[in-house]
Short mmCIF file of C-alpha atoms in Angstrom, two decimals:
data_model
loop_
_atom_site.label_atom_id
_atom_site.label_comp_id
_atom_site.label_asym_id
_atom_site.label_seq_id
_atom_site.Cartn_x
_atom_site.Cartn_y
_atom_site.Cartn_z
CA MET C 27 98.34 115.42 118.13
CA ASP C 28 96.95 112.55 120.44
CA THR C 29 94.73 110.20 118.73
CA ALA C 30 91.67 108.68 120.66
CA PRO C 31 92.21 104.54 121.25
CA VAL C 32 89.72 102.66 118.99
CA PRO C 33 87.26 100.50 121.28
CA MET C 34 88.51 96.60 119.76
CA GLY C 35 84.66 95.82 119.48
CA SER C 36 84.03 98.95 116.53
CA LEU C 37 87.36 97.30 114.87
CA GLN C 38 85.05 95.38 112.68
CA HIS C 39 83.00 97.87 111.69
CA CYS C 40 86.06 100.79 110.50
CA CYS C 41 88.89 98.06 109.14
CA CYS C 42 86.99 97.91 105.75
CA GLN C 43 86.17 102.02 105.33
CA LEU C 44 88.44 104.22 103.22
CA PRO C 45 89.07 108.04 103.61
CA LYS C 46 87.13 110.07 101.41
CA MET C 47 89.08 112.06 98.69
CA GLY C 48 86.63 115.02 98.72
CA ASP C 49 87.43 115.31 102.78
CA THR C 50 91.11 116.47 102.84
CA TRP C 51 90.48 119.42 100.12
CA SER C 52 87.65 120.22 102.06
CA GLN C 53 88.94 121.63 104.91
CA LEU C 54 91.21 123.38 103.21
CA PRO C 55 91.10 127.61 102.81
CA TRP C 56 90.82 128.56 99.14
CA PRO C 57 93.89 129.89 98.13
CA GLY C 58 92.63 130.36 94.20
CA PRO C 59 92.78 128.01 91.23
CA PRO C 60 96.35 125.67 91.83
CA HIS C 61 98.50 125.34 89.26
CA PRO C 62 97.77 121.93 87.16
CA ALA C 63 101.32 120.56 88.28
CA VAL C 64 100.90 121.48 92.39
CA LEU C 65 97.69 119.51 91.75
CA LEU C 66 99.00 116.68 90.31
CA VAL C 67 101.40 115.85 92.96
CA SER C 68 99.01 116.72 95.81
CA LEU C 69 96.94 113.88 94.15
CA LEU C 70 99.26 111.62 93.98
CA LEU C 71 101.12 112.57 97.13
CA THR C 72 96.71 112.11 99.31
CA ALA C 73 96.42 108.40 97.04
CA GLY C 74 99.64 107.31 98.34
CA VAL C 75 98.69 108.31 102.39
CA MET C 76 95.20 106.70 101.88
CA HIS C 77 97.49 103.40 100.28
CA SER C 78 99.79 103.56 102.84
CA ASP C 79 96.51 104.14 106.06
CA ALA C 80 94.47 101.89 104.29
CA GLY C 81 96.68 99.04 103.01
CA THR C 82 100.11 98.44 104.61
CA SER C 83 99.81 99.89 107.99
CA CYS C 84 101.65 96.86 110.04
CA PRO C 85 100.80 96.40 113.39
CA VAL C 86 103.05 97.00 116.62
CA LEU C 87 105.07 93.92 117.54
CA CYS C 88 104.57 92.64 113.89
CA THR C 89 106.45 92.83 110.45
CA CYS C 90 104.96 92.89 107.24
CA ARG C 91 106.52 92.16 104.25
CA ASN C 92 105.20 90.92 100.56
CA GLN C 93 101.49 90.40 102.07
CA VAL C 94 103.28 88.24 104.83
CA VAL C 95 102.08 89.97 108.83
CA ASP C 96 104.78 87.92 110.98
CA CYS C 97 103.23 88.61 115.06
CA SER C 98 105.02 85.31 116.06
CA SER C 99 106.65 84.75 119.85
CA GLN C 100 105.15 88.37 120.67
CA ARG C 101 103.50 87.64 124.28
CA LEU C 102 100.64 88.86 122.66
CA PHE C 103 97.33 88.32 125.05
CA SER C 104 95.35 89.54 121.65
CA VAL C 105 95.48 90.18 118.23
CA PRO C 106 96.52 93.21 116.80
CA PRO C 107 93.60 94.77 116.00
CA ASP C 108 94.78 96.29 112.49
CA LEU C 109 96.51 94.47 109.30
CA PRO C 110 96.75 95.04 105.54
CA MET C 111 93.47 94.95 104.05
CA ASP C 112 95.32 92.34 101.78
CA THR C 113 97.03 90.26 104.08
CA LEU C 114 98.29 87.13 102.80
CA ASN C 115 99.50 84.93 105.31
CA LEU C 116 99.00 85.86 108.98
CA SER C 117 101.30 84.16 111.97
CA LEU C 118 100.00 84.53 115.33
CA ALA C 119 101.90 81.27 116.94
CA HIS C 120 103.63 81.08 120.13
CA ASN C 121 102.38 83.82 121.58
CA ARG C 122 99.57 83.74 124.72
CA ILE C 123 95.96 84.09 123.13
CA ALA C 124 93.14 83.47 125.19
CA ALA C 125 90.09 84.13 122.41
CA VAL C 126 89.88 86.05 118.88
CA PRO C 127 86.78 88.61 118.45
CA PRO C 128 83.92 87.85 116.84
CA GLY C 129 84.22 89.35 112.49
CA TYR C 130 88.19 89.16 112.92
CA LEU C 131 88.58 88.03 110.01
CA THR C 132 85.92 89.89 107.94
CA CYS C 133 88.19 92.44 106.40
CA TYR C 134 91.22 90.42 105.54
CA MET C 135 89.28 88.77 102.39
CA GLU C 136 92.87 87.59 100.85
CA LEU C 137 94.05 85.51 103.68
CA ARG C 138 94.89 81.92 102.57
CA VAL C 139 97.34 81.27 105.60
CA LEU C 140 96.09 81.38 109.32
CA ASP C 141 98.54 80.53 111.91
CA LEU C 142 97.75 80.34 115.59
CA ARG C 143 99.27 78.08 117.31
CA ASN C 144 101.00 77.87 120.48
CA ASN C 145 98.72 79.55 121.96
CA SER C 146 96.00 79.29 124.62
CA LEU C 147 92.91 79.40 122.66
CA VAL C 148 89.59 76.82 123.83
CA GLU C 149 87.48 78.12 121.18
CA LEU C 150 86.54 80.15 118.53
CA PRO C 151 83.93 82.72 117.40
CA PRO C 152 81.02 81.23 115.26
CA GLY C 153 81.96 82.75 112.20
CA LEU C 154 84.93 83.53 112.54
CA PHE C 155 85.92 82.29 108.29
CA LEU C 156 82.71 83.69 107.01
CA HIS C 157 84.65 85.89 104.48
CA ALA C 158 87.81 84.34 104.37
CA LYS C 159 86.66 82.26 101.31
CA ARG C 160 90.15 82.17 99.99
CA LEU C 161 91.75 80.58 103.51
CA ALA C 162 93.03 77.46 102.18
CA HIS C 163 95.74 76.32 105.35
CA LEU C 164 94.78 76.94 109.38
CA ASP C 165 96.88 75.42 111.90
CA LEU C 166 95.17 75.86 115.21
CA SER C 167 97.22 73.02 117.24
CA TYR C 168 98.78 73.32 120.64
CA ASN C 169 95.93 75.06 122.04
CA ASN C 170 93.27 74.74 124.25
CA LEU C 171 90.74 73.16 122.40
CA SER C 172 88.34 71.18 124.04
CA HIS C 173 85.51 70.63 121.14
CA VAL C 174 85.05 71.06 117.57
CA PRO C 175 81.30 72.40 116.50
CA ALA C 176 79.73 71.67 113.61
CA ALA C 177 79.93 75.61 112.32
CA MET C 178 83.61 76.30 113.33
CA PHE C 179 84.82 76.12 109.75
CA GLN C 180 81.51 77.12 108.67
CA ASP C 181 81.89 79.03 104.79
CA ALA C 182 85.73 77.97 104.68
CA HIS C 183 85.29 75.68 101.68
CA GLY C 184 88.93 76.57 100.46
CA LEU C 185 90.46 74.71 103.43
CA VAL C 186 93.27 72.42 102.44
CA HIS C 187 94.53 72.07 105.48
CA ILE C 188 94.32 72.01 109.02
CA ASP C 189 95.72 71.30 112.29
CA LEU C 190 94.15 70.49 115.57
CA SER C 191 96.75 68.44 116.95
CA HIS C 192 98.15 68.28 120.47
CA ASN C 193 94.82 70.01 122.35
CA PRO C 194 94.78 67.97 124.63
CA TRP C 195 91.36 68.97 125.81
CA LEU C 196 89.91 67.71 122.90
CA ARG C 197 87.16 65.17 123.32
CA ARG C 198 84.86 65.58 120.73
CA VAL C 199 84.53 66.31 116.74
CA HIS C 200 80.75 67.30 116.07
CA PRO C 201 80.32 64.97 113.06
CA GLN C 202 78.79 68.18 111.04
CA ALA C 203 82.82 70.06 111.65
CA PHE C 204 84.01 69.24 108.44
CA GLN C 205 80.82 69.54 106.09
CA GLY C 206 81.66 71.46 102.95
CA LEU C 207 85.09 71.09 103.09
CA VAL C 208 85.63 69.52 100.03
CA GLN C 209 89.39 70.33 99.14
CA LEU C 210 90.66 69.51 102.61
CA ARG C 211 93.24 66.77 101.93
CA ASP C 212 95.55 67.29 105.01
CA LEU C 213 93.57 67.18 108.78
CA ASP C 214 95.85 66.23 111.67
CA LEU C 215 93.60 65.19 114.99
CA SER C 216 96.50 63.04 116.69
CA TYR C 217 97.43 63.73 120.53
CA GLY C 218 94.08 65.00 121.84
CA GLY C 219 91.70 63.16 124.01
CA LEU C 220 89.72 61.62 121.71
CA ALA C 221 87.85 58.98 122.65
CA PHE C 222 85.28 57.88 119.28
CA LEU C 223 85.14 59.91 116.45
CA SER C 224 82.30 59.43 114.40
CA LEU C 225 81.73 58.45 110.41
CA GLU C 226 79.99 60.85 109.36
CA ALA C 227 82.80 64.00 110.46
CA LEU C 228 84.84 61.90 107.95
CA GLU C 229 83.31 60.21 104.71
CA GLY C 230 82.36 63.14 103.56
CA LEU C 231 85.85 64.84 102.73
CA PRO C 232 86.28 63.09 98.92
CA GLY C 233 89.85 64.47 98.75
CA LEU C 234 90.92 63.17 102.16
CA VAL C 235 94.57 62.28 101.25
CA THR C 236 96.52 62.30 104.96
CA LEU C 237 94.49 62.00 108.05
CA GLN C 238 96.59 61.83 111.10
CA ILE C 239 95.03 60.74 114.13
CA GLY C 240 97.42 59.03 116.61
CA GLY C 241 98.23 59.86 120.41
CA ASN C 242 94.91 59.48 120.97
CA PRO C 243 92.85 57.89 123.83
CA TRP C 244 91.11 55.86 121.52
CA VAL C 245 88.09 53.26 122.88
CA CYS C 246 88.09 50.26 120.11
CA GLY C 247 84.10 49.50 121.77
CA CYS C 248 81.51 48.06 118.89
CA THR C 249 80.90 52.11 118.26
CA MET C 250 84.29 52.25 116.38
CA GLU C 251 84.10 49.86 113.74
CA PRO C 252 81.41 52.08 110.90
CA LEU C 253 84.99 54.27 111.59
CA LEU C 254 87.96 51.27 111.17
CA LYS C 255 85.85 49.83 108.43
CA TRP C 256 85.77 53.39 106.26
CA LEU C 257 89.43 54.23 106.73
CA ARG C 258 90.93 50.49 106.11
CA ASN C 259 88.97 51.12 103.22
CA ARG C 260 90.79 53.94 102.31
CA ILE C 261 93.98 53.48 103.51
CA GLN C 262 95.37 53.11 100.51
CA ARG C 263 94.88 56.45 99.23
CA CYS C 264 94.71 57.98 102.45
CA THR C 265 98.29 58.07 104.42
CA ALA C 266 97.85 57.98 108.35
CA ASP C 267 99.95 57.27 111.24
CA SER C 268 98.78 53.76 111.75
CA GLN C 269 102.00 53.01 113.89
CA LEU C 270 100.84 55.52 116.40
CA ALA C 271 97.32 55.11 116.56
CA GLU C 272 96.05 52.55 119.69
CA CYS C 273 93.06 51.37 121.69
CA ARG C 274 93.21 52.00 125.34
CA GLY C 275 90.10 49.99 126.30
CA PRO C 276 88.38 47.74 126.35
CA PRO C 277 91.09 45.65 128.40
CA GLU C 278 91.06 43.13 125.95
CA VAL C 279 92.48 44.99 123.20
CA GLU C 280 94.46 47.90 124.98
CA GLY C 281 97.46 48.65 123.45
CA ALA C 282 96.35 46.84 119.80
CA PRO C 283 97.33 49.10 116.77
CA LEU C 284 93.57 50.50 115.75
CA PHE C 285 94.45 49.33 112.69
CA SER C 286 95.41 46.00 112.91
CA LEU C 287 91.81 45.49 114.64
CA THR C 288 89.64 43.17 111.74
CA GLU C 289 85.84 42.33 111.40
CA GLU C 290 86.76 38.99 113.76
CA SER C 291 87.47 41.62 115.91
CA PHE C 292 83.72 43.21 116.24
CA LYS C 293 82.56 39.61 115.91
CA ALA C 294 80.86 40.00 119.02
CA CYS C 295 79.29 43.19 118.51
CA HIS C 296 77.00 40.97 115.25
CA LEU C 297 76.20 38.88 117.51
CA THR C 298 72.39 37.69 117.65
CA LEU C 299 70.42 35.10 119.80
CA THR C 300 67.99 32.35 117.96
CA LEU C 301 65.21 31.46 120.02
CA ASP C 302 66.52 28.19 121.34
CA ASP C 303 69.63 30.67 123.26
CA TYR C 304 66.28 32.38 125.00
CA LEU C 305 65.13 29.06 125.85
CA PHE C 306 68.42 27.58 127.04
CA ILE C 307 68.98 30.96 129.23
CA ALA C 308 65.77 31.15 130.02
CA PHE C 309 66.61 27.47 131.34
CA VAL C 310 69.03 28.09 133.62
CA GLY C 311 67.38 31.34 135.05
CA PHE C 312 65.13 29.18 135.82
CA VAL C 313 67.66 26.51 137.54
CA VAL C 314 69.86 29.14 139.04
CA SER C 315 66.80 30.65 140.46
CA ILE C 316 65.10 27.13 141.99
CA ALA C 317 69.03 26.49 143.39
CA SER C 318 69.28 29.45 144.96
CA VAL C 319 65.80 28.99 147.07
CA ALA C 320 67.00 25.53 148.26
CA THR C 321 70.03 26.83 148.96
CA ASN C 322 68.41 29.64 151.44
CA PHE C 323 66.27 26.93 153.08
CA LEU C 324 68.47 24.50 153.60
CA LEU C 325 70.58 27.65 155.23
CA GLY C 326 67.59 28.38 157.52
CA ILE C 327 67.18 24.92 158.60
CA THR C 328 71.15 24.48 159.25
CA ALA C 329 70.85 28.06 161.51
CA ASN C 330 67.65 27.22 163.29
CA CYS C 331 68.94 23.96 163.50
CA CYS C 332 72.00 25.59 165.63
CA HIS C 333 70.64 27.94 167.68
CA ARG C 334 68.44 25.30 169.32
CA TRP C 335 71.20 22.99 170.08
CA SER C 336 72.90 26.09 172.19
CA LYS C 337 70.07 26.86 173.57
CA ALA C 338 69.71 23.32 174.95
CA SER C 339 72.98 23.52 175.60
CA GLU C 340 72.95 26.54 178.27
CA GLU C 341 69.43 24.73 179.92
CA GLU C 342 71.75 21.55 180.69
CA GLU C 343 74.41 23.33 181.54
CA ILE C 344 71.97 25.39 184.36
#
């Protein structure tokens, strides 16, 4: 019997619904009182079918075993529509997935590991992890993410490891991108396009143990001082890829290791001018302006004299 395809948008509403046991019996003709043994076998078979359909159905092109669903390296352009609801580990790595539909993880509340590396993701829908309370490991490396918004990991408070490395277009991380992730231990932001990272984005991560930020075009200006100062204080209990993190600017510190910069490197950021300094600058400006006026006056006189001399010479030749 052919089955009509289910629209993608309705999956989040139907994936959690279980078939009703009474629906099967109500459609059968009444054959009379069944034998108790037959009734028991029928009930067991029905329960087994229900469990198979609702809990252990495996998507096409995927393999499912021990609550691990592996759909990696299948050239998928979209996420598989049906997963076993007791899935703990979902791998969608090494595909061509460009988007994840909103509410995709709604029914998979037991999910612990989500691997989306090496796809074509540009962004994730808001609230994707709203029901993924137990998600601990998330791999989004090797994608095309351009920014990490404030609501990206909303309610995924169980996250322990986040990998955002090798997203070459990643330019911005919102100051509240990792807010509430008190259990986060490993954060990988390496090999992206980050030139700046707000201190606020990291200081709310008390459990952070490993931080990877190398391979980014860091601009080590005055705005980076608070973050670097915080990192120097945390370096004893937070492992960082200090050898790979280098400054791309300004020119005076280009190529310098990020963690080699000290308070002396940012001394110019804290220079304050006294009244004498302002008076001296004003005096120098006044002298320069007078000198400029005098120079212009002399140049004007010289040009006028040259013009008269040239005109007199022409009249004498005539």
